[in-house]
Amino acid sequence: MNEVYLYWQNLKNDFMEGCVENEVAGRSNRNDFSRSMDALIDFAFANGHTEYSSEIGYAFCENEKSQGKGESTICRRRKTIRRLNNYLYGDPCWQKAPRELRKYNSSHTPIKCPDQFSEVFEEFLQFLKRDGLKDITVELYRQFCIKFLLTDFADQGIKAWRDIDAKILTAAFSRATSKVRFATFARRLFGYLLKAEVVLKDYSVILPMVTKRKTIPSVYSQEEIQRLLDSIEINTPQGKRDHTMVLIAVRLGLRVSDISQLCFENVDFDRSIIKFVQLKTSVPHQLPLPKEVADAILDYIETGREESDEPYIFLDGHGHPLSGTSVGHIGARHIKNSDIEIGARHHGMHALRMSFASQLIEEKIPYDVVRYALGHVNPNSTRHYVQFAMESLRACCLEVPPPSGLLKKYLEGGM
């Protein structure tokens, strides 16, 4: 028992001394490391572990999580284990379950269209494709329409399309969380049903016109962008991957869907270009590849990316490609964990894309060039992204005229 105790105490002491010597963390973080190491040692003794391994470190973090510890505590535990793995093994070690302990599973189960609507609904989706809508838009119609067909009609006892009247449709609209989408999709769906003579009347015309309010774009300054990049640890494979994806967003303005779909064939390091077909618009796009971005991609591929036959560059740590949603969550998490004062601003990868556009405008890049860099087909789309710098707006200020009339009398004390 004494030898085991000495092993764990020596492990802690050596690790803490290594943190000080390498200046990998400030005093407050080292105090967190020390407390987490004490908790790790208690866990090891309670479970009969005589030596440390990355599997034990992972099990320790999972045990802390299962005990209902707070999110900040869990984050400190994970950070300590990540640092400890890096200290012991030299090569960065994933802070996920080792591959041999965890299988890739998807919990997503697509919802099914109610049987009484399914045949006609599939015909409607085929109509949308023939009408020129892109696959990603048709899939959006599929997902959203099935939801209201299921919850607002089938679950309400509706057995056929012709049973849907103005009262039922209005009630469904009032329950919708996104009234803009409901009105938009319902009008197109019921317009098709009337044209195909599935229904006798198009009751969707009674739905009110709902205009989606254009929000002011959330942008971050170049100083804030740099603080974000500096806050991402790049001494682990996960950190290298996350840093590279955020770098692509802020330096190239790519959408999360295009970042997740980026393949080896899309990146030409010799010619310093990145070339791909945009997932949202299906339009080919080509951009210059800055050296900073190219170096980050190469570093991740060579020293961070796990072995996999996948053609996609960015993987989840278990050899499977990341989804666009995952890329968005990763970017948002790093923005929240940085020292940036977010305030009321959005803090997702889309805000980084807006910041990229704003920076181009601030540098007086021509509008058409900005539109091309963002990959916009519709010129009006870019206007929503552009957030002019304050200094640029000062040139538009008008000189304040001298007071006159009642205001002049008021200022002179005559009233």
Tab-separated table of C-alpha atoms in Angstrom, residues 11 139 153 169 189 266 285 324 403:
chain	number	residue	atom	x	y	z
A	11	LEU	CA	2.909	11.324	-10.011
A	139	GLU	CA	-34.956	18.088	-46.887
A	153	PHE	CA	-53.049	16.899	-37.826
A	169	LEU	CA	-55.148	25.087	-39.947
A	189	LEU	CA	-47.799	22.527	-49.469
A	266	ASN	CA	-10.743	20.366	-51.978
A	285	HIS	CA	-16.546	28.145	-55.059
A	324	GLY	CA	-22.258	20.900	-39.667
A	403	PRO	CA	-29.897	75.940	-32.441
